[in-house]
Short mmCIF file of C-alpha atoms and ligand atoms in Angstrom, two decimals:
data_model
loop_
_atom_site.label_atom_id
_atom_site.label_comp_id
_atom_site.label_asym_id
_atom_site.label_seq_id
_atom_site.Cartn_x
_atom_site.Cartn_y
_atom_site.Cartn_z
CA UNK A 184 24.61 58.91 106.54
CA UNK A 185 22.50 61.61 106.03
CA UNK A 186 19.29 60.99 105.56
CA UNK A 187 16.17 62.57 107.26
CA UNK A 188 14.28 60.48 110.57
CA UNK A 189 11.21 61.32 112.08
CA UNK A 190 11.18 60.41 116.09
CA UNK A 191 7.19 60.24 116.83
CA UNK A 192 6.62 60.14 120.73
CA UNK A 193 9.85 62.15 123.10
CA UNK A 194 9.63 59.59 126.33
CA UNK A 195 12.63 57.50 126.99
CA UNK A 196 12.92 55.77 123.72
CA UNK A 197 12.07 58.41 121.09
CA UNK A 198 15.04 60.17 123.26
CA UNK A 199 16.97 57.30 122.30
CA UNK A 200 16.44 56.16 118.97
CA UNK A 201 16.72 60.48 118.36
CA UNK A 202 20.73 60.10 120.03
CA UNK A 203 20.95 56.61 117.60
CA UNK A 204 20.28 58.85 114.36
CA UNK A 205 21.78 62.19 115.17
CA UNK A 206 25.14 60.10 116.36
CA UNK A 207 25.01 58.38 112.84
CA UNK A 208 25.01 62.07 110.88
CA UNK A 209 20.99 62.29 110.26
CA UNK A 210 18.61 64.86 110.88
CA UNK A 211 16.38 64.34 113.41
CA UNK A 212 12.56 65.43 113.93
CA UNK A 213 11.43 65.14 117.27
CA UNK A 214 7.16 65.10 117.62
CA UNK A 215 5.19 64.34 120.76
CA UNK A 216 1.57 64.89 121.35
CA UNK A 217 2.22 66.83 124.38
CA UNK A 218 4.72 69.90 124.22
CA UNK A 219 6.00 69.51 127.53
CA UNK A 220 7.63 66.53 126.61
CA UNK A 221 8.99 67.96 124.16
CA UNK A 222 10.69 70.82 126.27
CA UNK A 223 12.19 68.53 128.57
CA UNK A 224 13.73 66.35 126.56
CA UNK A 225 16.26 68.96 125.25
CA UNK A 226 18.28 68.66 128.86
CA UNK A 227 17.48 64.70 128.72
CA UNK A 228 19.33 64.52 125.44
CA UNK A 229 22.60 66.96 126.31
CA UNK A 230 23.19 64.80 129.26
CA UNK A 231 23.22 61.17 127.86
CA UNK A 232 24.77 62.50 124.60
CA UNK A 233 27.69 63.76 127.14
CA UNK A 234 28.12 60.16 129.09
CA UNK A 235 28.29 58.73 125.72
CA UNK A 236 31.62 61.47 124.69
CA UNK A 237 32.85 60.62 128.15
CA UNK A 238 33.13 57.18 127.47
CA UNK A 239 34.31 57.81 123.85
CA UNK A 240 31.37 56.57 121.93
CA UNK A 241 30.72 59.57 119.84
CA UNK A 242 33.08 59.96 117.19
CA UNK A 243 32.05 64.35 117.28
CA UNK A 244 31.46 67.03 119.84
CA UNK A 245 28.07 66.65 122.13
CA UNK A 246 26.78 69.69 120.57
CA UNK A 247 27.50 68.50 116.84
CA UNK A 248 25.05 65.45 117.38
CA UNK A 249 22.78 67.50 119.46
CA UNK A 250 22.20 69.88 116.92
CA UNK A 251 20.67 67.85 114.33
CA UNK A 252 17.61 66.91 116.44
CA UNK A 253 14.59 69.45 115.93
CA UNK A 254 11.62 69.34 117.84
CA UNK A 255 8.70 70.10 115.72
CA UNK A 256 5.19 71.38 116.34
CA UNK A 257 3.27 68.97 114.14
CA UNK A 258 3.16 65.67 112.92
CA UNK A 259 3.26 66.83 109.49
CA UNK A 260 6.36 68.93 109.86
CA UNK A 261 7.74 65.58 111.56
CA UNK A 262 7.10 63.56 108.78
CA UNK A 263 8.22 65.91 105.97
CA UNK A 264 10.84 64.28 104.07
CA UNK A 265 11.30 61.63 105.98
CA UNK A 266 12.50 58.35 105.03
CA UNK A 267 12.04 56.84 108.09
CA UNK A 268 9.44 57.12 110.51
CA UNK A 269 10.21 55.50 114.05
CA UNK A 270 7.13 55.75 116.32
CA UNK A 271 7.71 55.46 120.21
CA UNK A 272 4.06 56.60 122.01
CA UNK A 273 2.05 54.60 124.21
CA UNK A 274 1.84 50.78 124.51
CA UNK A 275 -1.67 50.18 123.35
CA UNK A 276 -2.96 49.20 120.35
CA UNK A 277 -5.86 51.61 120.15
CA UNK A 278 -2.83 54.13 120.65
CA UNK A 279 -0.69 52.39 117.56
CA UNK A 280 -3.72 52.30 115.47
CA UNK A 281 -4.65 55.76 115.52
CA UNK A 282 -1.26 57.03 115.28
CA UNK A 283 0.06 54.95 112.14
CA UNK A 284 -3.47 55.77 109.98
CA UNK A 285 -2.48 59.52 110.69
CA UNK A 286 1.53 58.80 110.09
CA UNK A 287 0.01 56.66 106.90
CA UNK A 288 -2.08 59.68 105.87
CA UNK A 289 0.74 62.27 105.73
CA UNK A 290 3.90 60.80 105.00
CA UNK A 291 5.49 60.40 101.40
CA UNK A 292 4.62 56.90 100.15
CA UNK A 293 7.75 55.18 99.87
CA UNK A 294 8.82 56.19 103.87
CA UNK A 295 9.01 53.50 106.18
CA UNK A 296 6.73 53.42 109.63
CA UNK A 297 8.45 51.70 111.96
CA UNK A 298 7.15 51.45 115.66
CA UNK A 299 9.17 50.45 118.79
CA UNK A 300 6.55 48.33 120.09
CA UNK A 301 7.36 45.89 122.60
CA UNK A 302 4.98 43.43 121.91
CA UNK A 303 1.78 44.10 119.74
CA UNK A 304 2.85 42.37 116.18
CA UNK A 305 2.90 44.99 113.20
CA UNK A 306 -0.74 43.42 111.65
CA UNK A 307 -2.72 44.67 114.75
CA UNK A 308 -2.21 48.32 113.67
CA UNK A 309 -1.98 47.97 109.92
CA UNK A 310 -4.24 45.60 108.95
CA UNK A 311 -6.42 48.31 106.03
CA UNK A 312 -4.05 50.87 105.75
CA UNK A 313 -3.34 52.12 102.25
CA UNK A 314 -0.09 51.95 102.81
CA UNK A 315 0.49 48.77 105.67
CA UNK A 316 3.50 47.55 102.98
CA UNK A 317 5.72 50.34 104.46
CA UNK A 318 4.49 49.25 107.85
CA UNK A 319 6.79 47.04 110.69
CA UNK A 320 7.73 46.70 114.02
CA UNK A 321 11.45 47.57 114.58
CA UNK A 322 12.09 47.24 118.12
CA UNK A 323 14.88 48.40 119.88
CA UNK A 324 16.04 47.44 123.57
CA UNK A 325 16.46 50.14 125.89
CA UNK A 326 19.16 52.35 125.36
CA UNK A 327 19.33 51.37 121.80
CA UNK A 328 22.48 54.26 121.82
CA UNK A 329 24.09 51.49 123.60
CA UNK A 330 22.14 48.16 122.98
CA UNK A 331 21.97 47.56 119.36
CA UNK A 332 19.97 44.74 118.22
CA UNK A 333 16.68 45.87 116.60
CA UNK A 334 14.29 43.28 116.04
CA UNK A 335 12.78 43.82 113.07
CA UNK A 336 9.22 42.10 112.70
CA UNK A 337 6.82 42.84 109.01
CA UNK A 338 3.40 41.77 108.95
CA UNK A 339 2.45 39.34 106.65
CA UNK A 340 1.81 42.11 103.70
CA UNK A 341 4.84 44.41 104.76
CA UNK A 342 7.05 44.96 101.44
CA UNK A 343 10.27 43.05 101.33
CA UNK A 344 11.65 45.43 99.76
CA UNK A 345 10.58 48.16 102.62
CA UNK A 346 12.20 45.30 105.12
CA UNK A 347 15.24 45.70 103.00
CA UNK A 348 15.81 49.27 103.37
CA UNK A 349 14.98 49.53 106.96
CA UNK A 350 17.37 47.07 107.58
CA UNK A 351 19.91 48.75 105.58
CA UNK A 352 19.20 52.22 107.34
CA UNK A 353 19.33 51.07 110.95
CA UNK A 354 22.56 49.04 109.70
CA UNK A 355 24.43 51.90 108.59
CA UNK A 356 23.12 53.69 112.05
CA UNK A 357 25.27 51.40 113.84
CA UNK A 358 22.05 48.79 114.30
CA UNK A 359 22.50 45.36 115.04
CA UNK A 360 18.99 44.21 112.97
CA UNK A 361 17.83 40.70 113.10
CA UNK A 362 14.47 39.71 110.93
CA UNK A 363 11.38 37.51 112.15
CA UNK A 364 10.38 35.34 109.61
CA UNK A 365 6.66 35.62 110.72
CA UNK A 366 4.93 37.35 113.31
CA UNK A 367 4.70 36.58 117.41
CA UNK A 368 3.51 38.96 120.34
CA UNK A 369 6.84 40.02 122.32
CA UNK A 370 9.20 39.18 119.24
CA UNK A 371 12.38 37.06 120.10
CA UNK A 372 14.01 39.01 122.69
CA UNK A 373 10.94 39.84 125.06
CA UNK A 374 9.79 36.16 124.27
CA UNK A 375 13.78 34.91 125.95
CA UNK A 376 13.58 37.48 128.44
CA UNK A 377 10.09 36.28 129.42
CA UNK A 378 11.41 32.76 129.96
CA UNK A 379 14.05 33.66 132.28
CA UNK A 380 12.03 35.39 134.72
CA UNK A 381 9.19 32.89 134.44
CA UNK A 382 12.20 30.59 135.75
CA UNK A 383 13.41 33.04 138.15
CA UNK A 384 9.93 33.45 139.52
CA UNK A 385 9.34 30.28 140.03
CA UNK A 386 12.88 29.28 141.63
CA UNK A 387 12.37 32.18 144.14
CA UNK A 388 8.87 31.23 144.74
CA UNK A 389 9.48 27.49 145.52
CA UNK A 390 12.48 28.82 147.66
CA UNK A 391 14.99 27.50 145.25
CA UNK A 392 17.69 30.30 146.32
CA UNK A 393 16.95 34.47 147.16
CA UNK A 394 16.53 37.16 144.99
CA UNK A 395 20.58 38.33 145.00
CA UNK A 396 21.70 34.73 143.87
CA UNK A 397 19.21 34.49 141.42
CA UNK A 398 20.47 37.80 140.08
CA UNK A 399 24.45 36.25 140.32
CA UNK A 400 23.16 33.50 138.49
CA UNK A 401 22.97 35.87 135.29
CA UNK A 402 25.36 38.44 136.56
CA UNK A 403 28.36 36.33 137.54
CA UNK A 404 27.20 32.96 135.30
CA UNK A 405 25.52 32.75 132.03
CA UNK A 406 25.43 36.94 131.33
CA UNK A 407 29.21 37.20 130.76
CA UNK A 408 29.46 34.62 127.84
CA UNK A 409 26.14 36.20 126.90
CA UNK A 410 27.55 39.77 125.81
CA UNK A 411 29.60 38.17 123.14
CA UNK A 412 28.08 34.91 121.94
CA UNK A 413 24.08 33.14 122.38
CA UNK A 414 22.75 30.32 123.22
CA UNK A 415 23.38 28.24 120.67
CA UNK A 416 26.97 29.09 119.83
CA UNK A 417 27.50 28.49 123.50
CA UNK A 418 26.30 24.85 123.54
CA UNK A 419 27.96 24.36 120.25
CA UNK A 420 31.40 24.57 121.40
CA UNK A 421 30.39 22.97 125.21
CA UNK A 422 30.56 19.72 123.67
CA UNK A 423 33.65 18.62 121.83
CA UNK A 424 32.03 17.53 118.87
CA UNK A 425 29.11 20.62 118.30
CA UNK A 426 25.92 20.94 118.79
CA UNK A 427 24.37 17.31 118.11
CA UNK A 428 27.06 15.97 120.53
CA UNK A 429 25.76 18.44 123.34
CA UNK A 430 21.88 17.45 122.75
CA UNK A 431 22.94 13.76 122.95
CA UNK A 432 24.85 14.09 126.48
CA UNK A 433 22.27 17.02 127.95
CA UNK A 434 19.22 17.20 125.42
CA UNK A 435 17.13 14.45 127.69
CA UNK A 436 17.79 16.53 131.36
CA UNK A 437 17.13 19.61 129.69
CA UNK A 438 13.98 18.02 127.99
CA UNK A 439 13.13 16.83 131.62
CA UNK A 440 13.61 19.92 132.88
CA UNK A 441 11.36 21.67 130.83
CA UNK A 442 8.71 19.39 131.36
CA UNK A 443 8.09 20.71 135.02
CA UNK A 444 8.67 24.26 133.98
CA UNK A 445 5.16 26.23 134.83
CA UNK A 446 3.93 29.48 134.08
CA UNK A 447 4.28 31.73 137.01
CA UNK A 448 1.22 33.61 138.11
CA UNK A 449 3.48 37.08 138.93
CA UNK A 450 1.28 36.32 141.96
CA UNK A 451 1.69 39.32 144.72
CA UNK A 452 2.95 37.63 147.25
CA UNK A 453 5.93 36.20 145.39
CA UNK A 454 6.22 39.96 144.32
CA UNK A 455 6.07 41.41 147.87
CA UNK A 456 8.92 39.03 148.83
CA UNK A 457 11.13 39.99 145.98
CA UNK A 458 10.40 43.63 146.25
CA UNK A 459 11.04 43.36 150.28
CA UNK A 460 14.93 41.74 149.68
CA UNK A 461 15.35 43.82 146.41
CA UNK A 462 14.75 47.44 149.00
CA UNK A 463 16.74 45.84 151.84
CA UNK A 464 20.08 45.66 148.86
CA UNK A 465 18.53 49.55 147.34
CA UNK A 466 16.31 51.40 149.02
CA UNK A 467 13.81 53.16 146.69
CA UNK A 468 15.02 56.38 146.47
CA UNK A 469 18.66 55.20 145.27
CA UNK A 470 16.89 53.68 142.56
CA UNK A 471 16.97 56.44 140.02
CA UNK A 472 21.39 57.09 141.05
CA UNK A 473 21.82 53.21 140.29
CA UNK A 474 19.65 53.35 136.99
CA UNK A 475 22.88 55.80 135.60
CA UNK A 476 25.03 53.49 137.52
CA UNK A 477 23.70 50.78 135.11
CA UNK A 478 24.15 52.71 131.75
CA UNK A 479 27.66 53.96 132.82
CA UNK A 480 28.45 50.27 133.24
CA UNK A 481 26.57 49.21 129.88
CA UNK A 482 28.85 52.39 128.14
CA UNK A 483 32.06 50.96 129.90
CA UNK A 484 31.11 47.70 128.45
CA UNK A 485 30.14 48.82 124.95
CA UNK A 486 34.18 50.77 124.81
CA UNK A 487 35.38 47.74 125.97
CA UNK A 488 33.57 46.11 123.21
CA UNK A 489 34.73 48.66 120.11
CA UNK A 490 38.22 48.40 121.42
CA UNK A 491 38.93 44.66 121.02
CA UNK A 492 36.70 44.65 117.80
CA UNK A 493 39.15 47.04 116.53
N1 NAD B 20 10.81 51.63 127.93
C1 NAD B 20 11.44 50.60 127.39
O1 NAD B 20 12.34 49.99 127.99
C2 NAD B 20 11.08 50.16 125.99
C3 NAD B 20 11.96 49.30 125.29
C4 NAD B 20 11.63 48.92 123.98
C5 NAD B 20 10.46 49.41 123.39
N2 NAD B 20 9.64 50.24 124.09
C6 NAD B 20 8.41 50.73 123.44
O2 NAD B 20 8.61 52.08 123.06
C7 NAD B 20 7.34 52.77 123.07
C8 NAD B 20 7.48 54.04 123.92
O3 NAD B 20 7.85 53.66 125.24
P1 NAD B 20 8.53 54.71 126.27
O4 NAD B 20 9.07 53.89 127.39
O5 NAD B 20 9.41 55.65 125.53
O6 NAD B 20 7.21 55.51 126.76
P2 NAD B 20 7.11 56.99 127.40
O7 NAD B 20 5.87 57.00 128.19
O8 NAD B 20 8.41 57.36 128.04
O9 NAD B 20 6.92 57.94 126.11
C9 NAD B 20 5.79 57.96 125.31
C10 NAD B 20 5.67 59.37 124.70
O10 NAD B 20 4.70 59.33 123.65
C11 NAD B 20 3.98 60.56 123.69
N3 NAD B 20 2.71 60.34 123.00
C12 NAD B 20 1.61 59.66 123.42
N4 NAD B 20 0.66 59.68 122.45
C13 NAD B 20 1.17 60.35 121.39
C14 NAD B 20 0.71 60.68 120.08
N5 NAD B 20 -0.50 60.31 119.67
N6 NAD B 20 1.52 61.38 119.25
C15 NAD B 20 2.76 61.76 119.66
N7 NAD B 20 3.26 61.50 120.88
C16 NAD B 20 2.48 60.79 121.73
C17 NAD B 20 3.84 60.87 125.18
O11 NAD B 20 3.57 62.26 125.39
C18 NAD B 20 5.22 60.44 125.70
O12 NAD B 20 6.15 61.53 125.68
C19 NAD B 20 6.31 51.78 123.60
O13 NAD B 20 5.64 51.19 122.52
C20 NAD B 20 7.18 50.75 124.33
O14 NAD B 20 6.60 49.47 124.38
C21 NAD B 20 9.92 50.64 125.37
#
């Protein structure tokens, strides 16, 4: 693959998707509104571009894939001969808006804006725009180096054909894309994610069980069949005879289940508790050393992965 990408916005994902592309064989523009950013994220990129060779999940040397990502001065230069545009600033839609009109306004018409957003659907920012059939949400989850579904979400008028090729690009980038067939704030993943903790939240607050059994719960229970298979594959082989078989044995507890399931208020007192036994396992300032912990883990998991696919 060698096609050109434009990273708009250097935090923590623009870093990433930049390491997604550059690992694939593009050429990468970096662009952020604020040049420090962009100066810092040289050193940010070296050093997760070196935990992924240590763990074998670069198939070149560090500096090979580090040298195909350019920061820019300008948006323009960013967008130059693009054919994708992947848009990672702030998380507001007055943000989004302003910044896809000007990406609109400069970039070749047949690139594709795509923007990481976590949860504002692709209309709110491209409703008007000439151009709002290139438009979409593709979002990743974070590090999408090492995570790769991409959740890719069009607005009602957003070219099928522009769906297409995204889907083929971040494909061939070693994506994992998956398509909503219409548009809802948070997308699927944020949406499933959202459920859990509502449940978590409210076990902990109706002192169900603590925080570090709730965490087992994933950890130790229903996360290990979850890095290889979902939800539904996982009920349809719990029951000998598939899916219908499972609803007919389970379907009514679940359904009873659900029925006393409440929104949690994130109230702050539930949060004080949680964030009281969460320091007494880390103390804050171990936080950031068990954050690389984490995505030394993930990258141990992710070879694991590629070596029984293979
Ligand atoms: N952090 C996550 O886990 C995560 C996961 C998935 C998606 N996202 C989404 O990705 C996007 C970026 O999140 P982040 O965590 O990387 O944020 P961040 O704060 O780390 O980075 C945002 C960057 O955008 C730059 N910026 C702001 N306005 C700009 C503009 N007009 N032009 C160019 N650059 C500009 C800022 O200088 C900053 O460097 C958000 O929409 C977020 O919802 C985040």
């Amino acid at each position: 693959m060698n096609e050109r990408i434009a990273i708009v916005g250097a935090g923590l994902i623009g870093r990433a998707w930049a390491i997604v592309f550059a690992r694939a064989g593009c050429s990468v523009a970096m662009y952020d509104a604020d040049p420090g950013a962009l100066a810092q994220c040289r050193k940010q990129l070296a050093e997760n571009i070196g935990d992924l060779a240590q763990h074998g999940l670069i198939a070149e040397a560090p500096d090979v894939v580090l040298a195909r990502i350019t920061p820019v001065a300008t948006l323009a230069a960013a967008l130059e001969g693009a054919v994708l545009v992947q848009e990672n600033v702030r998380e507001t839609l007055e943000v989004k808006r302003a910044i896809f009109a000007e990406m609109d306004q400069l970039a070749a018409p047949d690139t594709i804006l795509a923007s990481s957003t976590s949860w504002i659907p692709a209309s709110g920012f491209s409703a008007g725009l000439p151009g709002q059939g290139r438009i979409m949400v593709a979002h990743p989850v974070n590090p999408p180096y090492l995570v790769p579904l991409v959740e890719l979400a069009p607005a009602p008028w957003t070219s099928p054909a522009a769906v297409e090729r995204a889907r083929d690009l971040y494909a061939r980038a070693g994506q994992s894309p998956v398509l909503l067939k219409k548009e809802i704030t948070g997308f699927l993943l944020n949406r499933i994610q959202g459920a859990v903790l509502n449940e978590a939240l409210n076990l902990y607050a109706n002192g169900y069980a603590s925080v570090e059994d709730l965490d087992k719960v994933l950890k130790d229970g229903l996360g290990l069949r979850w890095s290889f298979m979902g939800p539904f594959e996982t009920i349809d082989l719990n029951a000998p005879d598939g899916v219908v078989d499972y609803a007919r044995r389970y379907g009514p507890t679940y359904r009873e289940v659900a029925c006393g399931q409440l929104p949690n208020d994130w109230d702050s007192g539930v949060l004080a508790g949680i964030e009281a036994e969460r320091r007494s396992l880390l103390p804050a300032d171990q936080l950031g050393e068990r954050a690389r912990w984490r995505d030394n883990r993930l990258m141990a998991l992710v070879a694991h992965q590629r070596k029984q696919s293979e």
